[in-house]
XYZ file of C-alpha atoms in Angstrom:
284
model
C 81.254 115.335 102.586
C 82.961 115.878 98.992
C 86.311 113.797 99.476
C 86.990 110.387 99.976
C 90.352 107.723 99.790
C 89.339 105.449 96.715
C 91.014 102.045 95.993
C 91.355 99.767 92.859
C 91.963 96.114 93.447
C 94.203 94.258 90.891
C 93.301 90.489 90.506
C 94.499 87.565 88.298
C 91.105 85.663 89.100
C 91.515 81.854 88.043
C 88.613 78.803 87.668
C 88.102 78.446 91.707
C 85.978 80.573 93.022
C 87.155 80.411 96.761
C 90.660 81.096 95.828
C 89.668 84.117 93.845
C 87.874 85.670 97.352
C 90.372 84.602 99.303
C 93.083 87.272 97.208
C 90.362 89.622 96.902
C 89.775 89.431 100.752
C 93.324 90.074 101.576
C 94.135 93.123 99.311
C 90.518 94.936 100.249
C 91.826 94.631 103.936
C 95.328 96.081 102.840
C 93.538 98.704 101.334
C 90.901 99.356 103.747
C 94.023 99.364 106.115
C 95.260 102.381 104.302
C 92.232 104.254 104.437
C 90.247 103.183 101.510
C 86.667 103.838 101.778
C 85.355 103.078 98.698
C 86.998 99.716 97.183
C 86.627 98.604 93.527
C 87.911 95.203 92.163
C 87.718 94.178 88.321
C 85.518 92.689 85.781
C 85.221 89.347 86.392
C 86.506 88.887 90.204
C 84.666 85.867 90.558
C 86.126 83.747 88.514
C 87.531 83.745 84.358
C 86.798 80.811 82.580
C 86.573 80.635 79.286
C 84.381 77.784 78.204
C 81.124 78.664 78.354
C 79.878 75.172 79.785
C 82.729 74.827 82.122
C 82.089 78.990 83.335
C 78.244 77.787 84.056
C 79.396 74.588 85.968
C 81.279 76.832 88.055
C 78.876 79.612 89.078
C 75.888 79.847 90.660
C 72.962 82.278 91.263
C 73.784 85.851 92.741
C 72.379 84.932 95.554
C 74.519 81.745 96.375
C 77.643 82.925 94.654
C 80.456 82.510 97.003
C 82.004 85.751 96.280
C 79.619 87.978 96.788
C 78.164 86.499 99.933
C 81.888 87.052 101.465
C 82.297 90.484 99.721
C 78.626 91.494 101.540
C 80.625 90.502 104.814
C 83.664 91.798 104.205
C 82.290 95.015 103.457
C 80.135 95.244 106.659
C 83.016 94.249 108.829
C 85.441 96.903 107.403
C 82.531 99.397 107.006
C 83.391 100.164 103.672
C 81.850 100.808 100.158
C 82.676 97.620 98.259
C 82.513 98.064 94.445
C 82.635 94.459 92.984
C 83.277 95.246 89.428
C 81.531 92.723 87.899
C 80.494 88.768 88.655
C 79.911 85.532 86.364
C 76.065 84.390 87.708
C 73.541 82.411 86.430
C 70.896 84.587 84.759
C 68.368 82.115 84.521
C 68.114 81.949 81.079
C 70.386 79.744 79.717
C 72.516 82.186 80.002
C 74.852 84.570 82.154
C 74.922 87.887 83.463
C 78.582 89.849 83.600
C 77.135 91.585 86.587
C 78.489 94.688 89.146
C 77.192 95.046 92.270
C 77.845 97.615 94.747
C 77.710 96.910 98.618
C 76.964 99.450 101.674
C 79.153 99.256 104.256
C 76.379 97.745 106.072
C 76.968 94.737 103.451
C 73.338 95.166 101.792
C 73.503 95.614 97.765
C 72.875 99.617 96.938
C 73.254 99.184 93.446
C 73.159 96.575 90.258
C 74.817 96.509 86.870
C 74.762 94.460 83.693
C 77.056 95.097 81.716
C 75.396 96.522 78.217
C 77.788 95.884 75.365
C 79.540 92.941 74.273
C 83.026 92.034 73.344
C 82.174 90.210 69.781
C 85.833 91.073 68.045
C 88.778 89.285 66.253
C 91.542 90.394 67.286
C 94.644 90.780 64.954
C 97.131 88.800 66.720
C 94.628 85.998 66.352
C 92.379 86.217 69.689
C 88.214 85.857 69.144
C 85.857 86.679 71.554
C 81.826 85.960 71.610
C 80.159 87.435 74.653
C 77.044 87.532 73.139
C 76.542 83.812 72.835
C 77.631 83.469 76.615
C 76.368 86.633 78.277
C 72.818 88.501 78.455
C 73.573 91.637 77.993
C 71.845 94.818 80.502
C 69.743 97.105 79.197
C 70.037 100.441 81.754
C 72.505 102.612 82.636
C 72.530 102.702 86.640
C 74.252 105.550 88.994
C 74.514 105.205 93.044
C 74.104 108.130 94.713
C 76.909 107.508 98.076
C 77.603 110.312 100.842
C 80.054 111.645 98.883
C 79.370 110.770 95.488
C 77.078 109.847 92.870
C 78.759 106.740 90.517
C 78.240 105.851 87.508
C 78.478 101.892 86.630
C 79.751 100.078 83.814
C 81.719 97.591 82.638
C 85.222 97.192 80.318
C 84.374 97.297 76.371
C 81.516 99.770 78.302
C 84.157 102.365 78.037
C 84.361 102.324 73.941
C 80.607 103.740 74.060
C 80.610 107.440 75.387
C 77.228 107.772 75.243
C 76.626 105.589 78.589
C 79.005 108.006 80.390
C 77.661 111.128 78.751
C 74.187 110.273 79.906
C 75.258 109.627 83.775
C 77.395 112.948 83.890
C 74.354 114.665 82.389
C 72.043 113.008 85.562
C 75.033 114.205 88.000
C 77.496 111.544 88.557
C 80.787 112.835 89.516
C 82.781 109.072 89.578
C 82.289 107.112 86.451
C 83.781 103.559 86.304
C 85.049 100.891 84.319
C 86.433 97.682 85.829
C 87.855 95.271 83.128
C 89.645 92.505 82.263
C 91.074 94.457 79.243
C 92.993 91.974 76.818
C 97.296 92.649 76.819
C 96.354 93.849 73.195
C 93.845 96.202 73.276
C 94.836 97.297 76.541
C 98.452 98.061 75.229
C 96.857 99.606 72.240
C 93.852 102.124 73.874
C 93.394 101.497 77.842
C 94.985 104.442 79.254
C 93.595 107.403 76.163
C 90.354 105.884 76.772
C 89.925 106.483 80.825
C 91.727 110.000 80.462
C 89.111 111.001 77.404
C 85.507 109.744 79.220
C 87.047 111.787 82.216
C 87.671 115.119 80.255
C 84.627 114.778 78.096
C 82.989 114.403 80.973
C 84.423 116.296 83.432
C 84.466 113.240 85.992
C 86.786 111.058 87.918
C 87.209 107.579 86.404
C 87.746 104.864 88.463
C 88.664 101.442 86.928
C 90.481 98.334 88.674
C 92.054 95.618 86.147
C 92.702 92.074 85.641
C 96.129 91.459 84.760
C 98.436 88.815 83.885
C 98.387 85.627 82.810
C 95.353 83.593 83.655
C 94.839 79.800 84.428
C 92.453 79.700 81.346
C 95.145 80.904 79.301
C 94.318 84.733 78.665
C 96.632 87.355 78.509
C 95.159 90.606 80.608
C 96.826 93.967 80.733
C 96.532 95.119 84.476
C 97.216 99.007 84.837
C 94.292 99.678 87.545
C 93.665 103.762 87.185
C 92.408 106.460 88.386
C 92.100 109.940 86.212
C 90.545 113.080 87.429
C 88.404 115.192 85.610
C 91.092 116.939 83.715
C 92.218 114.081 82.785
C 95.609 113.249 84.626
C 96.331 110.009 85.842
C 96.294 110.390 89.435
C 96.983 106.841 90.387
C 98.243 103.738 88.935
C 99.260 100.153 89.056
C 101.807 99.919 86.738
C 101.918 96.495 85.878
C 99.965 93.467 85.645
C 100.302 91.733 88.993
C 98.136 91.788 91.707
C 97.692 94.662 94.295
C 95.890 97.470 94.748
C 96.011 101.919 94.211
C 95.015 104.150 95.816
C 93.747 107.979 95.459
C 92.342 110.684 97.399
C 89.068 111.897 95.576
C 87.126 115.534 96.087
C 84.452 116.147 93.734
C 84.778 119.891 94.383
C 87.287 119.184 91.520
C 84.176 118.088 89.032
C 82.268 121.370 89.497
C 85.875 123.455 88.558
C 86.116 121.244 85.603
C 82.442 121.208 84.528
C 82.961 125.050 84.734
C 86.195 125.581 83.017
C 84.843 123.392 80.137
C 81.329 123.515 80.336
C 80.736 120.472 77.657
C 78.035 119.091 79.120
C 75.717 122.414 79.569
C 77.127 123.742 75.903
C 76.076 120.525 74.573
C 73.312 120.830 71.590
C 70.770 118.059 69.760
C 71.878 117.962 65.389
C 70.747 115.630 62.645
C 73.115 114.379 60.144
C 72.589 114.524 56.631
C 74.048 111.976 54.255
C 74.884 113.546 51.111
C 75.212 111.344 47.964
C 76.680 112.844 44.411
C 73.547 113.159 41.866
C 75.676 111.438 38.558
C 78.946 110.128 38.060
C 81.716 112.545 38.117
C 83.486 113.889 35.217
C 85.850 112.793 33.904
């Protein structure tokens, strides 16, 4: 089996929990209902809060957390691959863990993700973020290898940091991903010429469902769920910020004829760098 029907799920996840499920339940059905068989929602589906003591009042261990315990269900009653693109849960640390988790369609967990890199910036228009002092960040790249697929796991900012991509299409993953909740900004800015260039370096699909919209904490997030092939068009697309879901027919026969027309990864070669400093002042 080399093709599937893939779907990204488009949220604007709030503070409650339930309510957040209860959209995410409805447009996985609608999906499902059109033939998706592997389902992705965004970073963050849980829940977006963003005070840090208020976000850990709210969530829970992975194990209790309301969402995934319904997304386990879901996906064993529609018999589908369920991609939750990431969850807010207690890490048990003090801290919290920005955490995907993909679900067989028997609704046991194939596959965990932290997410590795955080979003420390300040932003121009005035926007600061600190994920570090909020979230524990992962440590290993993970890939799950699916009947028709292997795919590769990360998480939003993830997708500024090739090498994490690189490294799963040198191991064999065909579908990379990167489910956000991409700032309006930044998402205006790079979110489209960054999908389209980790799936032509690579020679992958990318698969990444959005938040979008604005939130009830008071973010702005730019939406645009995607999916790119591996020469890099854009093959499906919400285009907007509001919630609903995409969907795209997916044959990794198209990786190998990529990998082959450009064979980057198997022409790929180890260097050093050299930093090269002048001896003296120049003349004058």
């Amino acid at each position: 089996m080399t093709s599937f029907t893939a779907a990204c799920i488009q949220l604007r996840s709030g503070k409650t929990i339930s309510d957040n499920a209860d959209a995410a339940e409805s447009l996985i059905r609608a999906a499902t209902k059109d033939g998706a068989q592997f389902v992705q929602t965004p970073e963050m589906s849980n829940v977006l809060v963003r005070s840090r003591q208020e976000l850990q009042e709210r969530i829970s261990d992975a194990e209790d957390d309301l969402f995934l315990k319904r997304a386990r269900a879901l996906a064993a009653d529609l018999g589908i691959y369920l991609h939750l693109g990431s969850l807010a849960v207690l890490a048990g640390n003090g801290k919290i863990a920005n955490r995907a988790f993909l679900i067989e369609p028997d609704g046991n967990i194939l596959a965990v993700y932290d997410k590795i890199h955080m979003f420390d910036v300040d932003l121009p228009n005035g926007e600061s973020w600190r994920e570090s002092a909020t979230y524990e960040p992962g440590t290993q790249t993970v890939i799950a290898d699916l009947p028709f697929a292997k795919v590769g796991m990360a998480v939003c900012y993830d997708i500024r940091f090739p090498a994490i991509f690189r490294t799963q299409a040198r191991v064999g993953a065909q579908v990379l991903t990167a489910p956000a909740a991409f700032t309006r900004q930044t998402g205006e800015a790079h979110w489209h010429v960054l999908q389209r260039a980790r799936a032509i370096e690579n020679g992958a699909f990318v698969i990444s469902a959005a938040q979008g919209g604005t939130h009830e904490d008071g973010r702005e997030t730019y939406g645009h769920s995607l999916i790119v092939d591996p020469w890099g068009s854009v093959i499906a697309e919400l285009d907007h910020d509001e919630p609903g879901y995409v969907l795209a027919e997916i044959d990794t026969e198209a990786v190998a004829k990529a990998r082959q027309r450009i064979p980057a990864i198997a022409n790929e070669r180890g260097f050093s760098c050299t930093l090269r400093e002048p001896a003296g002042e120049m003349p004058a």
